Amino acid sequence: LLGEFIRAVHPDLTPSFPDEARRINQRSLAELNAFVDRLESEGVRPLEEGPEAARELPFFRAQQTRAGRLLANRVLPMHLALPSLPTSADEPDREFAAVRLIRDAEVLLEMPASAFSDKPDVPPLFTQKGAGRSAFDKLWWRQTQDELVREAIHGPDDDEVRLHVAKRVFACKYGHQLYRRYSRIKHNKRRKLKIAKID
């Protein structure tokens, strides 16, 4: 499912990229493949391997004009977010992380690959310079890292797990109700289309 993303950044498939961009892509791809291998592994991982903390992998993709023409030796940076994964992650945890990873990769590829963006630059929330801003950034970064490590070690809290379970039960119940309703449609083609949309 990551094939399209990998083809867009793989060093062997992008010979026109600058050497530094290809080296960074190769290093990030190796880390991405290791993360995917961990998602596909079965059973509980040894505690010595530790959790996977959420982080971002740098990549470069080909730059193109708004008309879609690729520009030789021109690349644009992008960052793929890797979700956190606790050491004791079970199959639902790994599936959830895989879905997030695939979604983030698809979102990156759907973004315009030109130097122009449809999204305007948002001015920073804090414009204060000096120690005040530096202290705030340091505190924010430390709290963010603490939260990422906590999530990676202990996994989601009980409230979040209960919320996911409740959503799953509701989705199954609602899907079953829709299936029963659409099964009563007499028109063959319309019935099949409606039932197909449930999935």
CSV table of N, CA and C in Angstrom, one decimal, residues 10-113:
chain,number,residue,atom,x,y,z
A,10,HIS,N,12.2,6.5,-4.1
A,10,HIS,CA,13.3,5.5,-4.1
A,10,HIS,C,14.5,6.0,-4.9
A,11,PRO,N,15.7,5.9,-4.3
A,11,PRO,CA,16.9,6.5,-5.0
A,11,PRO,C,17.1,5.8,-6.4
A,12,ASP,N,16.8,4.5,-6.5
A,12,ASP,CA,17.1,3.8,-7.8
A,12,ASP,C,16.1,4.2,-8.9
A,13,LEU,N,14.9,4.8,-8.4
A,13,LEU,CA,13.9,5.2,-9.4
A,13,LEU,C,13.9,6.7,-9.6
A,14,THR,N,14.8,7.4,-9.0
A,14,THR,CA,14.9,8.9,-9.1
A,14,THR,C,16.4,9.3,-9.4
A,15,PRO,N,16.9,8.8,-10.5
A,15,PRO,CA,18.3,9.2,-10.8
A,15,PRO,C,18.6,10.6,-11.0
A,16,SER,N,17.6,11.4,-11.3
A,16,SER,CA,17.8,12.8,-11.6
A,16,SER,C,17.8,13.7,-10.4
A,17,PHE,N,17.6,13.1,-9.2
A,17,PHE,CA,17.6,13.8,-7.9
A,17,PHE,C,19.0,14.2,-7.6
A,18,PRO,N,19.3,15.3,-6.9
A,18,PRO,CA,20.6,15.6,-6.4
A,18,PRO,C,21.1,14.5,-5.5
A,19,ASP,N,22.4,14.4,-5.4
A,19,ASP,CA,23.0,13.3,-4.6
A,19,ASP,C,22.6,13.3,-3.2
A,20,GLU,N,22.6,14.5,-2.6
A,20,GLU,CA,22.2,14.7,-1.2
A,20,GLU,C,20.8,14.3,-0.9
A,21,ALA,N,19.9,14.6,-1.8
A,21,ALA,CA,18.5,14.3,-1.7
A,21,ALA,C,18.3,12.8,-1.8
A,22,ARG,N,19.1,12.1,-2.7
A,22,ARG,CA,19.0,10.6,-2.8
A,22,ARG,C,19.5,10.0,-1.6
A,23,ARG,N,20.6,10.5,-1.0
A,23,ARG,CA,21.1,9.9,0.3
A,23,ARG,C,20.1,10.0,1.4
A,24,ILE,N,19.5,11.2,1.5
A,24,ILE,CA,18.5,11.4,2.6
A,24,ILE,C,17.3,10.4,2.4
A,25,ASN,N,16.9,10.3,1.1
A,25,ASN,CA,15.8,9.4,0.8
A,25,ASN,C,16.1,7.9,1.2
A,26,GLN,N,17.4,7.5,0.8
A,26,GLN,CA,17.8,6.2,1.1
A,26,GLN,C,17.8,5.9,2.6
A,27,ARG,N,18.3,6.9,3.4
A,27,ARG,CA,18.4,6.7,4.8
A,27,ARG,C,17.0,6.6,5.5
A,28,SER,N,16.1,7.5,5.0
A,28,SER,CA,14.8,7.5,5.5
A,28,SER,C,14.0,6.3,5.1
A,29,LEU,N,14.2,5.8,3.9
A,29,LEU,CA,13.5,4.6,3.4
A,29,LEU,C,13.9,3.4,4.3
A,30,ALA,N,15.2,3.3,4.6
A,30,ALA,CA,15.7,2.2,5.5
A,30,ALA,C,15.0,2.2,6.8
A,31,GLU,N,14.8,3.4,7.4
A,31,GLU,CA,14.1,3.6,8.7
A,31,GLU,C,12.6,3.2,8.5
A,32,LEU,N,12.0,3.6,7.4
A,32,LEU,CA,10.6,3.3,7.1
A,32,LEU,C,10.4,1.8,7.0
A,33,ASN,N,11.3,1.2,6.3
A,33,ASN,CA,11.2,-0.3,6.1
A,33,ASN,C,11.3,-1.0,7.4
A,34,ALA,N,12.2,-0.5,8.3
A,34,ALA,CA,12.4,-1.2,9.6
A,34,ALA,C,11.1,-1.0,10.4
A,35,PHE,N,10.4,0.2,10.3
A,35,PHE,CA,9.2,0.4,11.0
A,35,PHE,C,8.1,-0.5,10.4
A,36,VAL,N,8.0,-0.7,9.1
A,36,VAL,CA,7.0,-1.5,8.5
A,36,VAL,C,7.2,-3.0,8.9
A,37,ASP,N,8.5,-3.4,9.0
A,37,ASP,CA,8.8,-4.8,9.4
A,37,ASP,C,8.3,-5.0,10.8
A,38,ARG,N,8.4,-4.0,11.7
A,38,ARG,CA,7.9,-4.1,13.0
A,38,ARG,C,6.4,-4.2,13.1
A,39,LEU,N,5.7,-3.5,12.2
A,39,LEU,CA,4.3,-3.5,12.1
A,39,LEU,C,3.8,-4.9,11.6
A,40,GLU,N,4.6,-5.5,10.8
A,40,GLU,CA,4.1,-6.8,10.2
A,40,GLU,C,4.6,-8.0,11.1
A,41,SER,N,5.4,-7.8,12.1
A,41,SER,CA,5.8,-8.9,12.9
A,41,SER,C,4.7,-9.3,13.8
A,42,GLU,N,4.7,-10.6,14.1
A,42,GLU,CA,3.6,-11.1,15.0
A,42,GLU,C,4.2,-11.4,16.4
A,43,GLY,N,3.3,-11.4,17.4
A,43,GLY,CA,3.7,-11.7,18.7
A,43,GLY,C,4.3,-10.4,19.4
A,44,VAL,N,4.6,-10.5,20.7
A,44,VAL,CA,5.1,-9.4,21.5
A,44,VAL,C,6.6,-9.3,21.3
A,45,ARG,N,7.0,-8.1,21.1
A,45,ARG,CA,8.4,-7.8,20.9
A,45,ARG,C,9.2,-7.8,22.2
A,46,PRO,N,10.5,-8.2,22.2
A,46,PRO,CA,11.2,-8.2,23.5
A,46,PRO,C,11.3,-6.8,24.0
A,47,LEU,N,11.3,-6.7,25.4
A,47,LEU,CA,11.3,-5.3,26.0
A,47,LEU,C,12.6,-4.6,25.7
A,48,GLU,N,13.7,-5.4,25.4
A,48,GLU,CA,15.0,-4.7,25.1
A,48,GLU,C,14.9,-3.8,23.9
A,49,GLU,N,14.1,-4.2,22.9
A,49,GLU,CA,14.0,-3.4,21.7
A,49,GLU,C,13.3,-2.0,22.0
A,50,GLY,N,12.6,-1.9,23.0
A,50,GLY,CA,12.0,-0.6,23.4
A,50,GLY,C,10.8,-0.2,22.5
A,51,PRO,N,10.1,0.9,22.8
A,51,PRO,CA,9.0,1.3,22.0
A,51,PRO,C,9.5,2.2,20.8
A,52,GLU,N,8.5,2.4,19.9
A,52,GLU,CA,8.8,3.3,18.7
A,52,GLU,C,8.2,4.6,19.1
A,53,ALA,N,9.0,5.7,19.3
A,53,ALA,CA,8.4,7.0,19.5
A,53,ALA,C,8.0,7.7,18.2
A,54,ALA,N,7.0,8.5,18.2
A,54,ALA,CA,6.5,9.2,17.0
A,54,ALA,C,7.6,10.1,16.6
A,55,ARG,N,7.8,10.2,15.3
A,55,ARG,CA,8.9,11.0,14.7
A,55,ARG,C,8.5,11.3,13.2
A,56,GLU,N,9.3,12.1,12.6
A,56,GLU,CA,9.1,12.5,11.2
A,56,GLU,C,10.4,12.1,10.4
A,57,LEU,N,10.1,11.5,9.2
A,57,LEU,CA,11.2,11.1,8.4
A,57,LEU,C,11.3,12.1,7.2
A,58,PRO,N,12.5,12.7,6.9
A,58,PRO,CA,12.6,13.6,5.8
A,58,PRO,C,12.7,12.9,4.5
A,59,PHE,N,12.1,13.4,3.5
A,59,PHE,CA,12.1,12.9,2.1
A,59,PHE,C,12.2,14.0,1.2
A,60,PHE,N,12.6,13.7,-0.1
A,60,PHE,CA,12.5,14.7,-1.2
A,60,PHE,C,11.7,14.0,-2.3
A,61,ARG,N,10.9,14.8,-3.0
A,61,ARG,CA,10.1,14.4,-4.1
A,61,ARG,C,10.4,15.3,-5.3
A,62,ALA,N,10.1,14.8,-6.5
A,62,ALA,CA,10.4,15.6,-7.7
A,62,ALA,C,9.5,16.9,-7.7
A,63,GLN,N,10.1,18.0,-8.1
A,63,GLN,CA,9.4,19.2,-8.3
A,63,GLN,C,8.8,19.3,-9.7
A,64,GLN,N,7.6,19.8,-9.8
A,64,GLN,CA,7.0,20.0,-11.1
A,64,GLN,C,6.3,21.3,-11.2
A,65,THR,N,6.0,21.7,-12.4
A,65,THR,CA,5.3,22.9,-12.6
A,65,THR,C,3.8,22.7,-12.3
A,66,ARG,N,3.0,23.8,-12.3
A,66,ARG,CA,1.6,23.6,-12.1
A,66,ARG,C,0.9,22.9,-13.2
A,67,ALA,N,1.5,22.8,-14.4
A,67,ALA,CA,1.0,22.1,-15.5
A,67,ALA,C,1.3,20.6,-15.4
A,68,GLY,N,2.2,20.2,-14.4
A,68,GLY,CA,2.5,18.8,-14.2
A,68,GLY,C,3.8,18.4,-14.8
A,69,ARG,N,4.6,19.3,-15.4
A,69,ARG,CA,5.8,18.9,-16.0
A,69,ARG,C,6.9,18.8,-15.0
A,70,LEU,N,7.7,17.7,-15.0
A,70,LEU,CA,8.7,17.5,-14.0
A,70,LEU,C,9.9,18.4,-14.3
A,71,LEU,N,10.5,19.0,-13.3
A,71,LEU,CA,11.7,19.8,-13.5
A,71,LEU,C,12.9,19.0,-13.1
A,72,ALA,N,13.9,18.9,-14.1
A,72,ALA,CA,15.1,18.1,-13.9
A,72,ALA,C,15.9,18.7,-12.7
A,73,ASN,N,16.5,17.8,-11.9
A,73,ASN,CA,17.4,18.2,-10.8
A,73,ASN,C,16.7,19.2,-9.8
A,74,ARG,N,15.4,19.2,-9.7
A,74,ARG,CA,14.7,20.1,-8.8
A,74,ARG,C,13.8,19.2,-7.9
A,75,VAL,N,14.0,19.4,-6.6
A,75,VAL,CA,13.2,18.5,-5.6
A,75,VAL,C,12.6,19.4,-4.6
A,76,LEU,N,11.6,18.9,-3.9
A,76,LEU,CA,10.9,19.6,-2.8
A,76,LEU,C,11.0,18.7,-1.6
A,77,PRO,N,11.2,19.3,-0.4
A,77,PRO,CA,11.2,18.5,0.8
A,77,PRO,C,9.8,18.1,1.3
A,78,MET,N,9.7,17.0,2.0
A,78,MET,CA,8.5,16.7,2.7
A,78,MET,C,8.8,15.8,3.9
A,79,HIS,N,7.9,15.6,4.8
A,79,HIS,CA,8.2,14.8,6.0
A,79,HIS,C,7.0,13.9,6.2
A,80,LEU,N,7.4,12.6,6.4
A,80,LEU,CA,6.4,11.5,6.6
A,80,LEU,C,6.4,11.2,8.1
A,81,ALA,N,5.3,11.3,8.8
A,81,ALA,CA,5.1,11.1,10.2
A,81,ALA,C,5.0,9.6,10.5
A,82,LEU,N,5.9,9.1,11.4
A,82,LEU,CA,5.8,7.7,11.9
A,82,LEU,C,5.0,7.8,13.2
A,83,PRO,N,3.9,7.0,13.4
A,83,PRO,CA,3.2,7.0,14.6
A,83,PRO,C,4.0,6.3,15.7
A,84,SER,N,3.7,6.5,16.9
A,84,SER,CA,4.3,5.8,18.0
A,84,SER,C,3.8,4.4,18.1
A,85,LEU,N,4.6,3.5,18.7
A,85,LEU,CA,4.2,2.1,18.8
A,85,LEU,C,4.8,1.5,20.1
A,86,PRO,N,3.9,1.2,21.1
A,86,PRO,CA,4.4,0.6,22.3
A,86,PRO,C,5.1,-0.7,22.1
A,87,THR,N,5.9,-1.1,23.1
A,87,THR,CA,6.6,-2.4,23.0
A,87,THR,C,5.6,-3.5,23.0
A,88,SER,N,4.5,-3.4,23.8
A,88,SER,CA,3.5,-4.5,23.9
A,88,SER,C,2.4,-4.3,22.9
A,89,ALA,N,2.7,-3.7,21.8
A,89,ALA,CA,1.6,-3.5,20.8
A,89,ALA,C,1.0,-4.8,20.3
A,90,ASP,N,-0.3,-4.9,20.3
A,90,ASP,CA,-1.0,-6.1,19.8
A,90,ASP,C,-1.4,-5.8,18.4
A,91,GLU,N,-2.1,-6.7,17.8
A,91,GLU,CA,-2.5,-6.6,16.4
A,91,GLU,C,-3.4,-5.4,16.1
A,92,PRO,N,-4.4,-5.0,16.9
A,92,PRO,CA,-5.1,-3.8,16.6
A,92,PRO,C,-4.3,-2.5,16.7
A,93,ASP,N,-3.3,-2.5,17.6
A,93,ASP,CA,-2.4,-1.4,17.7
A,93,ASP,C,-1.6,-1.2,16.4
A,94,ARG,N,-1.1,-2.3,16.0
A,94,ARG,CA,-0.3,-2.3,14.7
A,94,ARG,C,-1.1,-1.9,13.5
A,95,GLU,N,-2.3,-2.4,13.5
A,95,GLU,CA,-3.2,-2.1,12.3
A,95,GLU,C,-3.5,-0.6,12.4
A,96,PHE,N,-3.8,0.0,13.5
A,96,PHE,CA,-4.1,1.4,13.7
A,96,PHE,C,-2.9,2.2,13.2
A,97,ALA,N,-1.7,1.8,13.7
A,97,ALA,CA,-0.5,2.6,13.2
A,97,ALA,C,-0.3,2.5,11.7
A,98,ALA,N,-0.6,1.3,11.2
A,98,ALA,CA,-0.4,1.1,9.7
A,98,ALA,C,-1.4,2.0,8.9
A,99,VAL,N,-2.6,2.1,9.4
A,99,VAL,CA,-3.6,2.9,8.7
A,99,VAL,C,-3.2,4.4,8.8
A,100,ARG,N,-2.7,4.8,9.9
A,100,ARG,CA,-2.2,6.2,10.0
A,100,ARG,C,-1.0,6.5,9.1
A,101,LEU,N,-0.1,5.5,9.0
A,101,LEU,CA,1.0,5.7,8.2
A,101,LEU,C,0.6,5.8,6.7
A,102,ILE,N,-0.2,4.9,6.3
A,102,ILE,CA,-0.7,4.9,4.9
A,102,ILE,C,-1.4,6.2,4.5
A,103,ARG,N,-2.3,6.6,5.5
A,103,ARG,CA,-3.0,7.8,5.2
A,103,ARG,C,-2.1,9.0,5.1
A,104,ASP,N,-1.1,9.1,6.0
A,104,ASP,CA,-0.2,10.2,5.9
A,104,ASP,C,0.6,10.2,4.6
A,105,ALA,N,1.0,9.0,4.2
A,105,ALA,CA,1.8,8.9,2.9
A,105,ALA,C,0.9,9.4,1.7
A,106,GLU,N,-0.4,9.0,1.7
A,106,GLU,CA,-1.3,9.4,0.7
A,106,GLU,C,-1.5,10.9,0.7
A,107,VAL,N,-1.6,11.5,1.9
A,107,VAL,CA,-1.8,12.9,2.0
A,107,VAL,C,-0.6,13.7,1.4
A,108,LEU,N,0.6,13.2,1.7
A,108,LEU,CA,1.8,13.8,1.2
A,108,LEU,C,1.8,13.8,-0.3
A,109,LEU,N,1.5,12.7,-0.9
A,109,LEU,CA,1.5,12.6,-2.4
A,109,LEU,C,0.4,13.4,-3.0
A,110,GLU,N,-0.7,13.6,-2.3
A,110,GLU,CA,-1.7,14.5,-2.9
A,110,GLU,C,-1.4,16.0,-2.9
A,111,MET,N,-0.5,16.3,-2.1
A,111,MET,CA,-0.1,17.8,-2.0
A,111,MET,C,0.6,18.2,-3.3
A,112,PRO,N,0.4,19.5,-3.7
A,112,PRO,CA,1.0,19.9,-4.9
A,112,PRO,C,2.5,19.8,-4.9
A,113,ALA,N,3.1,19.3,-5.9
A,113,ALA,CA,4.6,19.1,-6.0
A,113,ALA,C,5.2,20.3,-6.7
